[in-house]
Amino acid sequence: MLEGNGDFMISVRLIRYFCNFVPQVALIAFALTFISISHVKASEYTIGVYYYPGWSPGIKGPSLPDPWKPIYAYPEKKPYLGWYDDSRVKTLEQQLKWMHQYGIDFVAFDWYWENGRPATESSVGAYLKAPSKSKVKYALLWANHGKIPNARKQWEDMIDYWLVQHLKNPEYLQIEGQPVVFIFSGDDLRDNARNDGTNTQTLLSIAQDKARAKGLKGIYFVFSTPATEYWVKAFAIESNFSALSAYNYHFGITHTYVGGKYKETILPASHSYKELDEGYRMQWQWILENSKLPYFIPMTSGWDRRPWGGSKDPLHDNSMSTPDEFEAHLQSAKSMMDSYPKKTKRMGLICCWNEYGEGSYIEPTKEHGFSYLERLKAVFGGGN
């Protein structure tokens, strides 16, 4: 699509200038090439994907040296790259090339902090050595569903680590000039702060002060939340988060406005991708109508936890999508972004690139090839 701006008028003048020197056929070829290269409008959407960094030998400890072993019983899930090692630069290099080609703008690595140090950084380490890292930004999703940090010093140590190792890197994702950190669990963060005699607002304030002391404008903290009044309209605001999103949803939530507040009913976990998709749409709509903060639309390819022992409700593991269903899900997300362009910043995150143990993946596989990436590009554009 041509952009009607001054640059285009300059292009027209250049083409007219060459008319006196270039044969007509060659001129047409030149003009079309020049326009196609210089004036194709880039995608107005920003799409990220979560990355599970659990596919290198020994990553789960000596009791499970081969992390792919639980997946072998599901050969349809085998990655197109084979049973790869995600600590190797060549693995991340190929994945980044695919991400860039199909319109993924950034990758958010699941990131863990245990016993005063990062627990898994092999994948992000490989990313930082990959030649194509400049084509796809990265961010951290702090997977804090545990009891760490349970003290202020641990929190401060973790923030210091981020500031030195990641947040000032040129490849790190920024919004409004601030590096972006996604936080998985609000209730764990709140409860751990309370156990230490403080609150989430204080912890985030400490992080902001440390970031500014290192020359940054601050940290853009994104809070993962379902569509509930407390988390969206109270906790997120009081804690001074910058925006909202989610890692994934498993169900829908209905809202009935009674007596000046919402009565919320959590529906059963989905038993099909159709139900899972409906639950997502339900939560998107309510959050966008009620949140004062930006909301980056979470999307999913599905859910099937059988390789890792299955869900509490076994029927929930029937929630995998087909490529057609996934495309319809993306189209709905795109419509939400278009309806709320300021609140969403036309930005979304997909769960996930490679969560094979939970059945959430869009990475090319032996079964589906590049179908999921092709559908992603068809909906949101971008790539090369």
PDB file of N, CA, C and O in Angstrom, residues 314-351:
ATOM      1  N   PRO A 314      -9.714 -33.336  32.744  1.00  0.00           N
ATOM      2  CA  PRO A 314      -9.114 -33.911  31.538  1.00  0.00           C
ATOM      3  C   PRO A 314      -9.699 -33.362  30.241  1.00  0.00           C
ATOM      4  O   PRO A 314      -8.992 -33.278  29.233  1.00  0.00           O
ATOM      5  N   LEU A 315     -10.973 -32.972  30.256  1.00  0.00           N
ATOM      6  CA  LEU A 315     -11.593 -32.464  29.033  1.00  0.00           C
ATOM      7  C   LEU A 315     -11.046 -31.100  28.619  1.00  0.00           C
ATOM      8  O   LEU A 315     -11.181 -30.692  27.467  1.00  0.00           O
ATOM      9  N   HIS A 316     -10.416 -30.407  29.563  1.00  0.00           N
ATOM     10  CA  HIS A 316      -9.799 -29.122  29.235  1.00  0.00           C
ATOM     11  C   HIS A 316      -8.685 -29.301  28.209  1.00  0.00           C
ATOM     12  O   HIS A 316      -8.392 -28.392  27.419  1.00  0.00           O
ATOM     13  N   ASP A 317      -8.080 -30.492  28.187  1.00  0.00           N
ATOM     14  CA  ASP A 317      -6.987 -30.755  27.253  1.00  0.00           C
ATOM     15  C   ASP A 317      -7.464 -30.976  25.826  1.00  0.00           C
ATOM     16  O   ASP A 317      -6.647 -31.245  24.927  1.00  0.00           O
ATOM     17  N   ASN A 318      -8.753 -30.843  25.597  1.00  0.00           N
ATOM     18  CA  ASN A 318      -9.304 -30.894  24.240  1.00  0.00           C
ATOM     19  C   ASN A 318      -9.352 -29.517  23.594  1.00  0.00           C
ATOM     20  O   ASN A 318     -10.038 -29.316  22.591  1.00  0.00           O
ATOM     21  N   SER A 319      -8.633 -28.555  24.147  1.00  0.00           N
ATOM     22  CA  SER A 319      -8.764 -27.152  23.726  1.00  0.00           C
ATOM     23  C   SER A 319      -7.702 -26.713  22.727  1.00  0.00           C
ATOM     24  O   SER A 319      -7.316 -25.539  22.696  1.00  0.00           O
ATOM     25  N   MET A 320      -7.221 -27.639  21.918  1.00  0.00           N
ATOM     26  CA  MET A 320      -6.264 -27.285  20.865  1.00  0.00           C
ATOM     27  C   MET A 320      -7.001 -26.750  19.638  1.00  0.00           C
ATOM     28  O   MET A 320      -8.102 -27.189  19.319  1.00  0.00           O
ATOM     29  N   SER A 321      -6.377 -25.822  18.952  1.00  0.00           N
ATOM     30  CA  SER A 321      -6.991 -25.227  17.767  1.00  0.00           C
ATOM     31  C   SER A 321      -6.565 -25.948  16.493  1.00  0.00           C
ATOM     32  O   SER A 321      -5.565 -26.677  16.470  1.00  0.00           O
ATOM     33  N   THR A 322      -7.312 -25.709  15.444  1.00  0.00           N
ATOM     34  CA  THR A 322      -6.859 -25.976  14.085  1.00  0.00           C
ATOM     35  C   THR A 322      -6.320 -24.661  13.534  1.00  0.00           C
ATOM     36  O   THR A 322      -6.600 -23.583  14.091  1.00  0.00           O
ATOM     37  N   PRO A 323      -5.546 -24.681  12.451  1.00  0.00           N
ATOM     38  CA  PRO A 323      -5.096 -23.414  11.870  1.00  0.00           C
ATOM     39  C   PRO A 323      -6.244 -22.470  11.529  1.00  0.00           C
ATOM     40  O   PRO A 323      -6.132 -21.252  11.733  1.00  0.00           O
ATOM     41  N   ASP A 324      -7.370 -23.000  11.033  1.00  0.00           N
ATOM     42  CA  ASP A 324      -8.513 -22.148  10.702  1.00  0.00           C
ATOM     43  C   ASP A 324      -9.085 -21.487  11.959  1.00  0.00           C
ATOM     44  O   ASP A 324      -9.422 -20.288  11.957  1.00  0.00           O
ATOM     45  N   GLU A 325      -9.213 -22.257  13.038  1.00  0.00           N
ATOM     46  CA  GLU A 325      -9.744 -21.705  14.277  1.00  0.00           C
ATOM     47  C   GLU A 325      -8.797 -20.657  14.858  1.00  0.00           C
ATOM     48  O   GLU A 325      -9.236 -19.625  15.372  1.00  0.00           O
ATOM     49  N   PHE A 326      -7.513 -20.921  14.749  1.00  0.00           N
ATOM     50  CA  PHE A 326      -6.519 -19.969  15.237  1.00  0.00           C
ATOM     51  C   PHE A 326      -6.604 -18.656  14.464  1.00  0.00           C
ATOM     52  O   PHE A 326      -6.560 -17.568  15.041  1.00  0.00           O
ATOM     53  N   GLU A 327      -6.774 -18.754  13.156  1.00  0.00           N
ATOM     54  CA  GLU A 327      -6.881 -17.537  12.346  1.00  0.00           C
ATOM     55  C   GLU A 327      -8.105 -16.717  12.742  1.00  0.00           C
ATOM     56  O   GLU A 327      -8.045 -15.490  12.844  1.00  0.00           O
ATOM     57  N   ALA A 328      -9.237 -17.394  13.000  1.00  0.00           N
ATOM     58  CA  ALA A 328     -10.437 -16.679  13.428  1.00  0.00           C
ATOM     59  C   ALA A 328     -10.215 -15.999  14.777  1.00  0.00           C
ATOM     60  O   ALA A 328     -10.694 -14.869  15.015  1.00  0.00           O
ATOM     61  N   HIS A 329      -9.494 -16.662  15.665  1.00  0.00           N
ATOM     62  CA  HIS A 329      -9.143 -16.096  16.970  1.00  0.00           C
ATOM     63  C   HIS A 329      -8.299 -14.836  16.790  1.00  0.00           C
ATOM     64  O   HIS A 329      -8.552 -13.796  17.425  1.00  0.00           O
ATOM     65  N   LEU A 330      -7.318 -14.892  15.902  1.00  0.00           N
ATOM     66  CA  LEU A 330      -6.477 -13.727  15.627  1.00  0.00           C
ATOM     67  C   LEU A 330      -7.288 -12.586  15.025  1.00  0.00           C
ATOM     68  O   LEU A 330      -7.074 -11.416  15.355  1.00  0.00           O
ATOM     69  N   GLN A 331      -8.214 -12.924  14.145  1.00  0.00           N
ATOM     70  CA  GLN A 331      -9.049 -11.881  13.541  1.00  0.00           C
ATOM     71  C   GLN A 331      -9.873 -11.161  14.607  1.00  0.00           C
ATOM     72  O   GLN A 331     -10.043  -9.935  14.549  1.00  0.00           O
ATOM     73  N   SER A 332     -10.374 -11.907  15.580  1.00  0.00           N
ATOM     74  CA  SER A 332     -11.134 -11.286  16.669  1.00  0.00           C
ATOM     75  C   SER A 332     -10.246 -10.364  17.493  1.00  0.00           C
ATOM     76  O   SER A 332     -10.659  -9.269  17.890  1.00  0.00           O
ATOM     77  N   ALA A 333      -9.022 -10.808  17.763  1.00  0.00           N
ATOM     78  CA  ALA A 333      -8.088  -9.973  18.506  1.00  0.00           C
ATOM     79  C   ALA A 333      -7.772  -8.701  17.730  1.00  0.00           C
ATOM     80  O   ALA A 333      -7.710  -7.597  18.300  1.00  0.00           O
ATOM     81  N   LYS A 334      -7.574  -8.836  16.440  1.00  0.00           N
ATOM     82  CA  LYS A 334      -7.291  -7.672  15.594  1.00  0.00           C
ATOM     83  C   LYS A 334      -8.455  -6.687  15.623  1.00  0.00           C
ATOM     84  O   LYS A 334      -8.246  -5.461  15.701  1.00  0.00           O
ATOM     85  N   SER A 335      -9.674  -7.203  15.608  1.00  0.00           N
ATOM     86  CA  SER A 335     -10.848  -6.326  15.676  1.00  0.00           C
ATOM     87  C   SER A 335     -10.879  -5.550  16.986  1.00  0.00           C
ATOM     88  O   SER A 335     -11.244  -4.371  17.017  1.00  0.00           O
ATOM     89  N   MET A 336     -10.491  -6.210  18.075  1.00  0.00           N
ATOM     90  CA  MET A 336     -10.420  -5.519  19.361  1.00  0.00           C
ATOM     91  C   MET A 336      -9.371  -4.408  19.325  1.00  0.00           C
ATOM     92  O   MET A 336      -9.585  -3.306  19.829  1.00  0.00           O
ATOM     93  N   MET A 337      -8.213  -4.708  18.726  1.00  0.00           N
ATOM     94  CA  MET A 337      -7.170  -3.695  18.622  1.00  0.00           C
ATOM     95  C   MET A 337      -7.647  -2.500  17.797  1.00  0.00           C
ATOM     96  O   MET A 337      -7.355  -1.344  18.133  1.00  0.00           O
ATOM     97  N   ASP A 338      -8.373  -2.789  16.738  1.00  0.00           N
ATOM     98  CA  ASP A 338      -8.870  -1.706  15.880  1.00  0.00           C
ATOM     99  C   ASP A 338      -9.969  -0.896  16.563  1.00  0.00           C
ATOM    100  O   ASP A 338     -10.107   0.298  16.320  1.00  0.00           O
ATOM    101  N   SER A 339     -10.758  -1.559  17.413  1.00  0.00           N
ATOM    102  CA  SER A 339     -11.834  -0.857  18.127  1.00  0.00           C
ATOM    103  C   SER A 339     -11.293  -0.011  19.273  1.00  0.00           C
ATOM    104  O   SER A 339     -11.915   0.980  19.663  1.00  0.00           O
ATOM    105  N   TYR A 340     -10.159  -0.422  19.838  1.00  0.00           N
ATOM    106  CA  TYR A 340      -9.554   0.291  20.971  1.00  0.00           C
ATOM    107  C   TYR A 340      -8.074   0.564  20.668  1.00  0.00           C
ATOM    108  O   TYR A 340      -7.188   0.084  21.364  1.00  0.00           O
ATOM    109  N   PRO A 341      -7.788   1.349  19.639  1.00  0.00           N
ATOM    110  CA  PRO A 341      -6.380   1.506  19.225  1.00  0.00           C
ATOM    111  C   PRO A 341      -5.495   2.177  20.269  1.00  0.00           C
ATOM    112  O   PRO A 341      -4.323   1.818  20.403  1.00  0.00           O
ATOM    113  N   LYS A 342      -6.034   3.135  21.018  1.00  0.00           N
ATOM    114  CA  LYS A 342      -5.219   3.812  22.031  1.00  0.00           C
ATOM    115  C   LYS A 342      -4.990   2.915  23.241  1.00  0.00           C
ATOM    116  O   LYS A 342      -3.887   2.862  23.779  1.00  0.00           O
ATOM    117  N   LYS A 343      -6.030   2.214  23.653  1.00  0.00           N
ATOM    118  CA  LYS A 343      -5.895   1.387  24.856  1.00  0.00           C
ATOM    119  C   LYS A 343      -5.052   0.145  24.602  1.00  0.00           C
ATOM    120  O   LYS A 343      -4.317  -0.311  25.482  1.00  0.00           O
ATOM    121  N   THR A 344      -5.133  -0.429  23.404  1.00  0.00           N
ATOM    122  CA  THR A 344      -4.346  -1.620  23.100  1.00  0.00           C
ATOM    123  C   THR A 344      -2.992  -1.299  22.477  1.00  0.00           C
ATOM    124  O   THR A 344      -2.120  -2.173  22.428  1.00  0.00           O
ATOM    125  N   LYS A 345      -2.831  -0.073  22.004  1.00  0.00           N
ATOM    126  CA  LYS A 345      -1.646   0.303  21.221  1.00  0.00           C
ATOM    127  C   LYS A 345      -1.458  -0.649  20.036  1.00  0.00           C
ATOM    128  O   LYS A 345      -0.359  -0.790  19.498  1.00  0.00           O
ATOM    129  N   ARG A 346      -2.550  -1.323  19.652  1.00  0.00           N
ATOM    130  CA  ARG A 346      -2.518  -2.346  18.602  1.00  0.00           C
ATOM    131  C   ARG A 346      -1.376  -3.343  18.828  1.00  0.00           C
ATOM    132  O   ARG A 346      -0.638  -3.713  17.928  1.00  0.00           O
ATOM    133  N   MET A 347      -1.298  -3.800  20.077  1.00  0.00           N
ATOM    134  CA  MET A 347      -0.235  -4.727  20.477  1.00  0.00           C
ATOM    135  C   MET A 347      -0.850  -5.983  21.080  1.00  0.00           C
ATOM    136  O   MET A 347      -1.844  -5.906  21.811  1.00  0.00           O
ATOM    137  N   GLY A 348      -0.283  -7.128  20.774  1.00  0.00           N
ATOM    138  CA  GLY A 348      -0.775  -8.386  21.332  1.00  0.00           C
ATOM    139  C   GLY A 348       0.340  -9.377  21.548  1.00  0.00           C
ATOM    140  O   GLY A 348       1.430  -9.254  20.973  1.00  0.00           O
ATOM    141  N   LEU A 349       0.070 -10.378  22.409  1.00  0.00           N
ATOM    142  CA  LEU A 349       1.037 -11.441  22.696  1.00  0.00           C
ATOM    143  C   LEU A 349       0.375 -12.795  22.516  1.00  0.00           C
ATOM    144  O   LEU A 349      -0.769 -12.997  22.935  1.00  0.00           O
ATOM    145  N   ILE A 350       1.129 -13.707  21.924  1.00  0.00           N
ATOM    146  CA  ILE A 350       0.605 -15.039  21.648  1.00  0.00           C
ATOM    147  C   ILE A 350       1.254 -16.052  22.575  1.00  0.00           C
ATOM    148  O   ILE A 350       2.471 -16.095  22.732  1.00  0.00           O
ATOM    149  N   CYS A 351       0.451 -16.881  23.184  1.00  0.00           N
ATOM    150  CA  CYS A 351       0.914 -18.018  23.966  1.00  0.00           C
ATOM    151  C   CYS A 351       0.684 -19.278  23.122  1.00  0.00           C
ATOM    152  O   CYS A 351      -0.462 -19.665  22.912  1.00  0.00           O
TER     153      CYS A 351
END
